[in-house]
Amino acid sequence: MNDSNGSPTVRIGVLGCGNVGAALINIVRTRSDAVAQRTGIRLEIARVAVRNISAPRDVEVSDEILTRDAMDLVTDPDIDLVVESIGGIEPARELILAALAHGKPVVTANKELLANVGAELYKAADDAGRDLLFEAAVAAGIPFIRVLRESLYGEPITRILGIINGTTNYILTKMTDSVDSGGDADYGAALKDAQSLGYAERDPTADVEGYDAGAKAAIIATVAFGKKVVAGDVYHQGISEITASEIAIARRLGYVVKLLGIVERDPDTDDVSVRVHPTMVPDHHPLATVRDSFNAVFVEGDYVDSALFYGRGAGGAPTASAVFGDVIDAAMNLRAGTHGSVGALGKATIKPIDETSAEYLLGLDVADQSGVLHAVTGVFAEHGVSIRVAEQEGNGPDARLVFITHEAREKDVQATVRELNGLDVVLKVGGLIRVIGS
Ligand code: HSE
């Protein structure tokens, strides 16, 4: 079908009309003429599937194009392209498979889905000869997935470090600012602040315990290394145990604490390590300057050296911007009879966290008496963990020993922590914070 100027129309079916769906519908309507002028293709929102027809929504959608029957929408011969914005694994998975089987390209922002069953969906898209595009699933407004799929497709990527959760970056920024101005950097207050601004959910677990970043890290690892990595392969440690004391020490030593998603490939074995944990980032590293709810991704490769991508990782409009770019790409590919692909995916051998190495910061609440330092450092020595920095903070009941190790194996550090926990003079062992080199 052509519009009144003769431009062929691509009729879009949208699944879900929440934040992202509604923002996308608005952008398509606002930018449709501009897109038609530049691409010769007219985009039209043709049908929208919702759970509740009469629910209030952020965009005007006429009753004629609303439906509650999502399966009918994705199999409708009058729909050319499907945008999935309902989230979750089912029924999103079966709807996307049905859309592809009916020859429709699909655009999705659904990180949970891709981090669990992405490989099945990418294969279904290739089998159908149609696009499955998902720029918005990782770091929303930062066009990073396309960079991995296209510009860096041939690059032997060694490591990617990502600030890929805006809520935790906001909380850590507030805590760091508080420490820098002599405050007490209360985690609970920073979390409340993030909730009142709409960054953190009422139940913040997915963000603060690293699950959201972990799903994104699994998708990044899959695309970057061409291997099937799923959410269950990712090691997580969140930020809820981080205290002012650790942040203050990090600041004094020239670091800032960030929650990083890290994906790494061992160049010798090709094994992959995928993890999310609080990390001490040197002040001079570009990621140290990424504040508030912004996201950034830092790529290291053999030829490209390093490259940094920065922007909004969440929010209806930045997410819809990424979805819109994918919609235009998929519409042009559809008209041209072509499609993109993440390519064949191999099996990933995941390096267990125990086998990874880093420098570690570890804080211990201890009894303030002679011989404690000796007893504690003896445990480090016993497990072959060499100490780079040792400090005592506070006295008497507030005594705290803080150590930064030289590079050590996780397994040895965990054995050290277990044994320290058993010492009478150690009152509490704090959470580990790993340190990245520059
Ligand atoms: N809740 C996420 C964040 C955005 O805070 O970055 C959605 O992935």
GROMACS .gro file of C-alpha atoms and ligand atoms in nm:
model
  446
    1MET     CA    1   0.000   0.000   0.000
    2ASN     CA    2   0.128   0.354  -0.082
    3ASP     CA    3   0.053   0.688   0.087
    4SER     CA    4  -0.082   0.992  -0.105
    5ASN     CA    5   0.274   1.080  -0.219
    6GLY     CA    6   0.331   0.732  -0.350
    7SER     CA    7   0.559   0.625  -0.061
    8PRO     CA    8   0.512   0.258   0.029
    9THR     CA    9   0.365   0.222   0.379
   10VAL     CA   10   0.504  -0.009   0.647
   11ARG     CA   11   0.224  -0.091   0.888
   12ILE     CA   12   0.342  -0.136   1.244
   13GLY     CA   13   0.175  -0.348   1.510
   14VAL     CA   14   0.274  -0.255   1.868
   15LEU     CA   15   0.248  -0.504   2.153
   16GLY     CA   16   0.199  -0.312   2.478
   17CYS     CA   17   0.129   0.055   2.535
   18GLY     CA   18   0.320   0.136   2.855
   19ASN     CA   19   0.601   0.391   2.882
   20VAL     CA   20   0.799   0.269   2.583
   21GLY     CA   21   0.507   0.169   2.358
   22ALA     CA   22   0.334   0.504   2.411
   23ALA     CA   23   0.656   0.704   2.356
   24LEU     CA   24   0.721   0.509   2.036
   25ILE     CA   25   0.370   0.571   1.901
   26ASN     CA   26   0.422   0.945   1.964
   27ILE     CA   27   0.758   0.948   1.787
   28VAL     CA   28   0.628   0.756   1.485
   29ARG     CA   29   0.340   1.000   1.446
   30THR     CA   30   0.561   1.308   1.494
   31ARG     CA   31   0.847   1.193   1.272
   32SER     CA   32   0.656   1.003   1.001
   33ASP     CA   33   0.680   1.281   0.737
   34ALA     CA   34   1.050   1.337   0.799
   35VAL     CA   35   1.117   0.965   0.770
   36ALA     CA   36   0.910   0.939   0.453
   37GLN     CA   37   1.108   1.227   0.297
   38ARG     CA   38   1.443   1.068   0.376
   39THR     CA   39   1.369   0.700   0.322
   40GLY     CA   40   1.073   0.699   0.086
   41ILE     CA   41   0.888   0.479   0.339
   42ARG     CA   42   0.577   0.587   0.530
   43LEU     CA   43   0.555   0.441   0.881
   44GLU     CA   44   0.207   0.392   1.020
   45ILE     CA   45   0.089   0.267   1.361
   46ALA     CA   46  -0.174   0.021   1.237
   47ARG     CA   47  -0.265  -0.184   1.547
   48VAL     CA   48  -0.186  -0.178   1.919
   49ALA     CA   49  -0.240  -0.478   2.148
   50VAL     CA   50  -0.304  -0.406   2.517
   51ARG     CA   51  -0.427  -0.607   2.813
   52ASN     CA   52  -0.689  -0.354   2.916
   53ILE     CA   53  -0.862  -0.153   2.643
   54SER     CA   54  -0.999   0.109   2.881
   55ALA     CA   55  -0.680   0.168   3.085
   56PRO     CA   56  -0.548   0.527   3.084
   57ARG     CA   57  -0.243   0.569   2.858
   58ASP     CA   58   0.007   0.841   2.768
   59VAL     CA   59  -0.094   0.855   2.402
   60GLU     CA   60  -0.420   0.878   2.211
   61VAL     CA   61  -0.500   0.546   2.043
   62SER     CA   62  -0.834   0.505   1.865
   63ASP     CA   63  -1.057   0.214   1.957
   64GLU     CA   64  -1.049   0.087   1.597
   65ILE     CA   65  -0.679  -0.001   1.618
   66LEU     CA   66  -0.678  -0.131   1.976
   67THR     CA   67  -0.704  -0.504   2.036
   68ARG     CA   68  -0.667  -0.741   2.328
   69ASP     CA   69  -0.569  -1.024   2.099
   70ALA     CA   70  -0.190  -1.002   2.063
   71MET     CA   71  -0.165  -1.330   1.867
   72ASP     CA   72  -0.419  -1.200   1.616
   73LEU     CA   73  -0.206  -0.886   1.572
   74VAL     CA   74   0.123  -1.070   1.510
   75THR     CA   75  -0.037  -1.304   1.255
   76ASP     CA   76  -0.246  -1.032   1.083
   77PRO     CA   77  -0.150  -1.022   0.711
   78ASP     CA   78  -0.205  -0.643   0.714
   79ILE     CA   79   0.072  -0.591   0.970
   80ASP     CA   80   0.421  -0.559   0.820
   81LEU     CA   81   0.638  -0.514   1.130
   82VAL     CA   82   0.594  -0.585   1.502
   83VAL     CA   83   0.726  -0.389   1.801
   84GLU     CA   84   0.724  -0.589   2.125
   85SER     CA   85   0.707  -0.372   2.435
   86ILE     CA   86   0.525  -0.595   2.683
   87GLY     CA   87   0.836  -0.727   2.863
   88GLY     CA   88   0.889  -1.062   3.040
   89ILE     CA   89   0.954  -1.396   2.876
   90GLU     CA   90   0.608  -1.533   2.800
   91PRO     CA   91   0.397  -1.452   2.607
   92ALA     CA   92   0.660  -1.219   2.448
   93ARG     CA   93   0.863  -1.519   2.325
   94GLU     CA   94   0.578  -1.700   2.155
   95LEU     CA   95   0.443  -1.377   2.002
   96ILE     CA   96   0.783  -1.291   1.854
   97LEU     CA   97   0.827  -1.644   1.717
   98ALA     CA   98   0.481  -1.623   1.558
   99ALA     CA   99   0.550  -1.279   1.409
  100LEU     CA  100   0.878  -1.400   1.255
  101ALA     CA  101   0.714  -1.718   1.125
  102HIS     CA  102   0.458  -1.495   0.954
  103GLY     CA  103   0.737  -1.300   0.783
  104LYS     CA  104   0.732  -0.990   1.003
  105PRO     CA  105   1.049  -0.826   1.132
  106VAL     CA  106   1.043  -0.764   1.506
  107VAL     CA  107   1.186  -0.486   1.721
  108THR     CA  108   1.209  -0.538   2.096
  109ALA     CA  109   1.349  -0.367   2.406
  110ASN     CA  110   1.307  -0.680   2.618
  111LYS     CA  111   1.637  -0.758   2.795
  112GLU     CA  112   1.496  -1.031   3.018
  113LEU     CA  113   1.371  -1.221   2.713
  114LEU     CA  114   1.696  -1.189   2.516
  115ALA     CA  115   1.918  -1.269   2.814
  116ASN     CA  116   1.731  -1.598   2.859
  117VAL     CA  117   1.614  -1.720   2.518
  118GLY     CA  118   1.793  -1.479   2.280
  119ALA     CA  119   1.975  -1.754   2.088
  120GLU     CA  120   1.645  -1.926   1.999
  121LEU     CA  121   1.498  -1.597   1.876
  122TYR     CA  122   1.804  -1.487   1.676
  123LYS     CA  123   1.798  -1.825   1.499
  124ALA     CA  124   1.424  -1.798   1.431
  125ALA     CA  125   1.485  -1.454   1.277
  126ASP     CA  126   1.762  -1.590   1.054
  127ASP     CA  127   1.547  -1.888   0.952
  128ALA     CA  128   1.264  -1.650   0.862
  129GLY     CA  129   1.500  -1.413   0.680
  130ARG     CA  130   1.374  -1.122   0.888
  131ASP     CA  131   1.522  -0.871   1.131
  132LEU     CA  132   1.509  -0.910   1.506
  133LEU     CA  133   1.650  -0.580   1.633
  134PHE     CA  134   1.701  -0.494   2.000
  135GLU     CA  135   1.904  -0.178   2.035
  136ALA     CA  136   1.691  -0.058   2.328
  137ALA     CA  137   1.743  -0.372   2.537
  138VAL     CA  138   2.091  -0.261   2.648
  139ALA     CA  139   2.167   0.092   2.766
  140ALA     CA  140   1.852   0.219   2.589
  141GLY     CA  141   1.947   0.551   2.428
  142ILE     CA  142   2.313   0.458   2.367
  143PRO     CA  143   2.341   0.310   2.019
  144PHE     CA  144   2.577   0.036   2.130
  145ILE     CA  145   2.431  -0.295   2.011
  146ARG     CA  146   2.445  -0.171   1.651
  147VAL     CA  147   2.811  -0.079   1.708
  148LEU     CA  148   2.881  -0.437   1.821
  149ARG     CA  149   2.674  -0.589   1.540
  150GLU     CA  150   2.823  -0.375   1.267
  151SER     CA  151   3.119  -0.145   1.331
  152LEU     CA  152   3.302  -0.380   1.571
  153TYR     CA  153   3.176  -0.707   1.420
  154GLY     CA  154   3.525  -0.816   1.315
  155GLU     CA  155   3.706  -0.676   1.618
  156PRO     CA  156   3.869  -0.923   1.859
  157ILE     CA  157   3.710  -0.763   2.165
  158THR     CA  158   3.893  -0.846   2.486
  159ARG     CA  159   3.688  -0.667   2.750
  160ILE     CA  160   3.383  -0.446   2.787
  161LEU     CA  161   3.322  -0.248   3.104
  162GLY     CA  162   2.974  -0.102   3.138
  163ILE     CA  163   2.788   0.128   3.370
  164ILE     CA  164   2.464  -0.025   3.247
  165ASN     CA  165   2.225   0.046   3.532
  166GLY     CA  166   2.123   0.408   3.584
  167THR     CA  167   1.955   0.358   3.921
  168THR     CA  168   2.268   0.221   4.091
  169ASN     CA  169   2.487   0.480   3.922
  170TYR     CA  170   2.261   0.751   4.061
  171ILE     CA  171   2.273   0.602   4.414
  172LEU     CA  172   2.653   0.562   4.409
  173THR     CA  173   2.697   0.916   4.273
  174LYS     CA  174   2.487   1.058   4.559
  175MET     CA  175   2.685   0.854   4.816
  176THR     CA  176   3.016   0.964   4.664
  177ASP     CA  177   2.914   1.332   4.657
  178SER     CA  178   2.811   1.301   5.021
  179VAL     CA  179   3.147   1.149   5.121
  180ASP     CA  180   3.334   1.415   4.919
  181SER     CA  181   3.153   1.689   5.112
  182GLY     CA  182   3.211   1.526   5.453
  183GLY     CA  183   2.864   1.367   5.482
  184ASP     CA  184   2.762   1.017   5.590
  185ALA     CA  185   2.667   0.880   5.245
  186ASP     CA  186   2.365   0.690   5.367
  187TYR     CA  187   2.264   0.415   5.118
  188GLY     CA  188   1.899   0.416   5.233
  189ALA     CA  189   1.863   0.792   5.179
  190ALA     CA  190   2.021   0.774   4.832
  191LEU     CA  191   1.787   0.485   4.741
  192LYS     CA  192   1.482   0.684   4.859
  193ASP     CA  193   1.598   0.979   4.653
  194ALA     CA  194   1.628   0.751   4.346
  195GLN     CA  195   1.278   0.615   4.414
  196SER     CA  196   1.127   0.963   4.446
  197LEU     CA  197   1.278   1.060   4.108
  198GLY     CA  198   1.127   0.748   3.948
  199TYR     CA  199   1.465   0.581   3.876
  200ALA     CA  200   1.431   0.302   4.133
  201GLU     CA  201   1.124   0.079   4.162
  202ARG     CA  202   0.940   0.039   4.492
  203ASP     CA  203   1.105  -0.305   4.508
  204PRO     CA  204   1.456  -0.207   4.394
  205THR     CA  205   1.605  -0.561   4.403
  206ALA     CA  206   1.654  -0.605   4.026
  207ASP     CA  207   1.855  -0.285   4.004
  208VAL     CA  208   2.047  -0.276   4.334
  209GLU     CA  209   2.140  -0.646   4.339
  210GLY     CA  210   2.272  -0.634   3.982
  211TYR     CA  211   2.014  -0.853   3.803
  212ASP     CA  212   1.915  -0.582   3.553
  213ALA     CA  213   2.281  -0.512   3.469
  214GLY     CA  214   2.345  -0.888   3.458
  215ALA     CA  215   2.082  -0.942   3.187
  216LYS     CA  216   2.234  -0.662   2.982
  217ALA     CA  217   2.585  -0.804   3.034
  218ALA     CA  218   2.468  -1.144   2.905
  219ILE     CA  219   2.332  -0.982   2.588
  220ILE     CA  220   2.651  -0.778   2.539
  221ALA     CA  221   2.869  -1.089   2.581
  222THR     CA  222   2.658  -1.285   2.331
  223VAL     CA  223   2.681  -1.020   2.063
  224ALA     CA  224   3.041  -0.916   2.131
  225PHE     CA  225   3.188  -1.269   2.139
  226GLY     CA  226   2.940  -1.458   1.915
  227LYS     CA  227   2.869  -1.708   2.195
  228LYS     CA  228   2.551  -1.810   2.375
  229VAL     CA  229   2.567  -1.641   2.715
  230VAL     CA  230   2.253  -1.635   2.933
  231ALA     CA  231   2.154  -1.445   3.248
  232GLY     CA  232   2.226  -1.756   3.458
  233ASP     CA  233   2.594  -1.743   3.351
  234VAL     CA  234   2.645  -1.402   3.512
  235TYR     CA  235   2.802  -1.358   3.857
  236HIS     CA  236   2.625  -1.081   4.055
  237GLN     CA  237   2.711  -0.874   4.356
  238GLY     CA  238   2.496  -0.566   4.414
  239ILE     CA  239   2.552  -0.234   4.591
  240SER     CA  240   2.328  -0.271   4.897
  241GLU     CA  241   2.623  -0.360   5.126
  242ILE     CA  242   2.838  -0.063   5.019
  243THR     CA  243   2.902   0.180   5.304
  244ALA     CA  244   3.040   0.532   5.340
  245SER     CA  245   3.358   0.382   5.483
  246GLU     CA  246   3.443   0.188   5.165
  247ILE     CA  247   3.358   0.484   4.944
  248ALA     CA  248   3.573   0.715   5.158
  249ILE     CA  249   3.872   0.481   5.136
  250ALA     CA  250   3.829   0.448   4.762
  251ARG     CA  251   3.817   0.828   4.729
  252ARG     CA  252   4.126   0.875   4.942
  253LEU     CA  253   4.319   0.630   4.726
  254GLY     CA  254   4.213   0.795   4.401
  255TYR     CA  255   3.918   0.576   4.298
  256VAL     CA  256   3.544   0.603   4.258
  257VAL     CA  257   3.310   0.309   4.331
  258LYS     CA  258   3.087   0.209   4.036
  259LEU     CA  259   2.865  -0.092   3.971
  260LEU     CA  260   3.019  -0.238   3.655
  261GLY     CA  261   2.899  -0.505   3.418
  262ILE     CA  262   3.219  -0.669   3.293
  263VAL     CA  263   3.245  -0.910   3.002
  264GLU     CA  264   3.586  -1.049   2.925
  265ARG     CA  265   3.734  -1.302   2.685
  266ASP     CA  266   4.050  -1.492   2.767
  267PRO     CA  267   4.261  -1.457   2.449
  268ASP     CA  268   4.438  -1.790   2.515
  269THR     CA  269   4.145  -2.017   2.599
  270ASP     CA  270   3.857  -1.813   2.452
  271ASP     CA  271   3.673  -1.864   2.784
  272VAL     CA  272   3.430  -1.590   2.876
  273SER     CA  273   3.381  -1.421   3.212
  274VAL     CA  274   3.060  -1.222   3.270
  275ARG     CA  275   3.007  -1.047   3.601
  276VAL     CA  276   2.842  -0.755   3.774
  277HIS     CA  277   2.992  -0.615   4.093
  278PRO     CA  278   3.086  -0.293   4.270
  279THR     CA  279   3.423  -0.191   4.136
  280MET     CA  280   3.688   0.067   4.225
  281VAL     CA  281   3.755   0.264   3.908
  282PRO     CA  282   4.064   0.489   3.899
  283ASP     CA  283   3.972   0.860   3.899
  284HIS     CA  284   4.144   0.911   3.565
  285HIS     CA  285   3.944   0.636   3.387
  286PRO     CA  286   3.671   0.773   3.155
  287LEU     CA  287   3.405   0.566   3.339
  288ALA     CA  288   3.486   0.751   3.664
  289THR     CA  289   3.331   1.067   3.518
  290VAL     CA  290   2.995   0.904   3.437
  291ARG     CA  291   2.760   1.050   3.697
  292ASP     CA  292   2.397   1.038   3.807
  293SER     CA  293   2.168   0.808   3.609
  294PHE     CA  294   2.381   0.815   3.292
  295ASN     CA  295   2.515   0.493   3.141
  296ALA     CA  296   2.841   0.434   2.956
  297VAL     CA  297   3.013   0.142   2.791
  298PHE     CA  298   3.391   0.116   2.746
  299VAL     CA  299   3.514  -0.133   2.487
  300GLU     CA  300   3.866  -0.270   2.462
  301GLY     CA  301   3.977  -0.454   2.149
  302ASP     CA  302   4.297  -0.564   1.979
  303TYR     CA  303   4.275  -0.317   1.690
  304VAL     CA  304   4.032  -0.047   1.803
  305ASP     CA  305   4.225  -0.005   2.133
  306SER     CA  306   3.950   0.156   2.344
  307ALA     CA  307   3.620   0.328   2.265
  308LEU     CA  308   3.365   0.491   2.495
  309PHE     CA  309   2.988   0.522   2.444
  310TYR     CA  310   2.784   0.746   2.677
  311GLY     CA  311   2.419   0.842   2.717
  312ARG     CA  312   2.080   0.777   2.872
  313GLY     CA  313   2.031   0.414   2.963
  314ALA     CA  314   1.668   0.431   3.067
  315GLY     CA  315   1.347   0.634   3.037
  316GLY     CA  316   1.054   0.618   2.795
  317ALA     CA  317   1.185   0.868   2.537
  318PRO     CA  318   1.551   0.749   2.510
  319THR     CA  319   1.430   0.387   2.495
  320ALA     CA  320   1.171   0.474   2.230
  321SER     CA  321   1.439   0.662   2.034
  322ALA     CA  322   1.640   0.339   2.010
  323VAL     CA  323   1.328   0.138   1.918
  324PHE     CA  324   1.241   0.397   1.651
  325GLY     CA  325   1.587   0.369   1.493
  326ASP     CA  326   1.543  -0.008   1.477
  327VAL     CA  327   1.194   0.029   1.327
  328ILE     CA  328   1.328   0.248   1.045
  329ASP     CA  329   1.617   0.006   0.984
  330ALA     CA  330   1.385  -0.296   0.981
  331ALA     CA  331   1.134  -0.117   0.753
  332MET     CA  332   1.408  -0.029   0.503
  333ASN     CA  333   1.548  -0.383   0.513
  334LEU     CA  334   1.200  -0.526   0.463
  335ARG     CA  335   1.146  -0.311   0.154
  336ALA     CA  336   1.491  -0.408   0.024
  337GLY     CA  337   1.425  -0.779   0.092
  338THR     CA  338   1.720  -0.811   0.325
  339HIS     CA  339   1.785  -0.845   0.698
  340GLY     CA  340   2.060  -0.821   0.959
  341SER     CA  341   2.186  -1.101   1.184
  342VAL     CA  342   2.396  -1.148   1.495
  343GLY     CA  343   2.552  -1.442   1.307
  344ALA     CA  344   2.614  -1.799   1.417
  345LEU     CA  345   2.653  -1.834   1.794
  346GLY     CA  346   2.891  -2.086   1.948
  347LYS     CA  347   2.874  -2.245   2.290
  348ALA     CA  348   3.032  -2.029   2.559
  349THR     CA  349   3.274  -2.176   2.811
  350ILE     CA  350   3.216  -1.961   3.116
  351LYS     CA  351   3.514  -1.898   3.339
  352PRO     CA  352   3.391  -1.951   3.697
  353ILE     CA  353   3.422  -1.643   3.918
  354ASP     CA  354   3.664  -1.843   4.138
  355GLU     CA  355   3.915  -1.849   3.853
  356THR     CA  356   3.909  -1.472   3.789
  357SER     CA  357   4.175  -1.239   3.927
  358ALA     CA  358   4.168  -0.880   4.047
  359GLU     CA  359   4.291  -0.650   4.317
  360TYR     CA  360   4.044  -0.640   4.606
  361LEU     CA  361   3.945  -0.392   4.875
  362LEU     CA  362   3.835  -0.555   5.198
  363GLY     CA  363   3.727  -0.379   5.521
  364LEU     CA  364   3.717  -0.560   5.858
  365ASP     CA  365   3.562  -0.440   6.186
  366VAL     CA  366   3.810  -0.566   6.448
  367ALA     CA  367   3.892  -0.562   6.819
  368ASP     CA  368   4.149  -0.287   6.880
  369GLN     CA  369   4.423  -0.480   7.060
  370SER     CA  370   4.780  -0.586   7.004
  371GLY     CA  371   4.841  -0.878   6.772
  372VAL     CA  372   4.523  -0.830   6.564
  373LEU     CA  373   4.702  -0.696   6.259
  374HIS     CA  374   4.948  -0.983   6.283
  375ALA     CA  375   4.672  -1.244   6.307
  376VAL     CA  376   4.477  -1.093   6.019
  377THR     CA  377   4.769  -1.048   5.781
  378GLY     CA  378   4.876  -1.404   5.864
  379VAL     CA  379   4.551  -1.529   5.709
  380PHE     CA  380   4.617  -1.334   5.390
  381ALA     CA  381   4.969  -1.479   5.375
  382GLU     CA  382   4.846  -1.834   5.433
  383HIS     CA  383   4.630  -1.811   5.119
  384GLY     CA  384   4.898  -1.643   4.909
  385VAL     CA  385   4.711  -1.312   4.894
  386SER     CA  386   4.962  -1.028   4.893
  387ILE     CA  387   4.865  -0.695   5.054
  388ARG     CA  388   4.932  -0.368   4.868
  389VAL     CA  389   4.772  -0.120   5.114
  390ALA     CA  390   4.685  -0.168   5.485
  391GLU     CA  391   4.527   0.102   5.701
  392GLN     CA  392   4.357   0.126   6.037
  393GLU     CA  393   4.062   0.360   6.065
  394GLY     CA  394   3.910   0.456   6.400
  395ASN     CA  395   4.006   0.327   6.745
  396GLY     CA  396   3.857   0.117   7.025
  397PRO     CA  397   3.508  -0.011   6.938
  398ASP     CA  398   3.521   0.170   6.600
  399ALA     CA  399   3.846   0.011   6.487
  400ARG     CA  400   3.846  -0.100   6.126
  401LEU     CA  401   4.124  -0.246   5.915
  402VAL     CA  402   4.116  -0.186   5.544
  403PHE     CA  403   4.327  -0.374   5.292
  404ILE     CA  404   4.383  -0.351   4.921
  405THR     CA  405   4.546  -0.661   4.780
  406HIS     CA  406   4.778  -0.705   4.487
  407GLU     CA  407   4.622  -0.901   4.201
  408ALA     CA  408   4.491  -1.223   4.353
  409ARG     CA  409   4.269  -1.513   4.253
  410GLU     CA  410   3.906  -1.489   4.364
  411LYS     CA  411   3.924  -1.842   4.505
  412ASP     CA  412   4.215  -1.745   4.735
  413VAL     CA  413   4.049  -1.422   4.842
  414GLN     CA  414   3.724  -1.605   4.924
  415ALA     CA  415   3.920  -1.860   5.131
  416THR     CA  416   4.086  -1.567   5.312
  417VAL     CA  417   3.745  -1.410   5.384
  418ARG     CA  418   3.607  -1.739   5.516
  419GLU     CA  419   3.898  -1.782   5.754
  420LEU     CA  420   3.889  -1.417   5.867
  421ASN     CA  421   3.522  -1.466   5.952
  422GLY     CA  422   3.629  -1.739   6.195
  423LEU     CA  423   3.880  -1.523   6.389
  424ASP     CA  424   3.759  -1.408   6.734
  425VAL     CA  425   3.920  -1.066   6.686
  426VAL     CA  426   3.735  -1.002   6.359
  427LEU     CA  427   3.388  -0.868   6.437
  428LYS     CA  428   3.264  -0.826   6.081
  429VAL     CA  429   3.400  -0.876   5.730
  430GLY     CA  430   3.264  -0.617   5.481
  431GLY     CA  431   3.176  -0.682   5.115
  432LEU     CA  432   3.460  -0.723   4.866
  433ILE     CA  433   3.514  -0.446   4.615
  434ARG     CA  434   3.721  -0.541   4.314
  435VAL     CA  435   3.959  -0.291   4.158
  436ILE     CA  436   4.003  -0.254   3.785
  437GLY     CA  437   4.335  -0.150   3.639
  438SER     CA  438   4.338   0.154   3.412
  439HSE     N1  439   1.616   0.011   3.572
  439HSE     C1  440   1.717   0.026   3.472
  439HSE     C2  441   1.819   0.129   3.517
  439HSE     C3  442   1.662   0.067   3.338
  439HSE     O1  443   1.809   0.184   3.626
  439HSE     O2  444   1.910   0.154   3.440
  439HSE     C4  445   1.597  -0.046   3.265
  439HSE     O3  446   1.690  -0.144   3.232
   0.00000   0.00000   0.00000
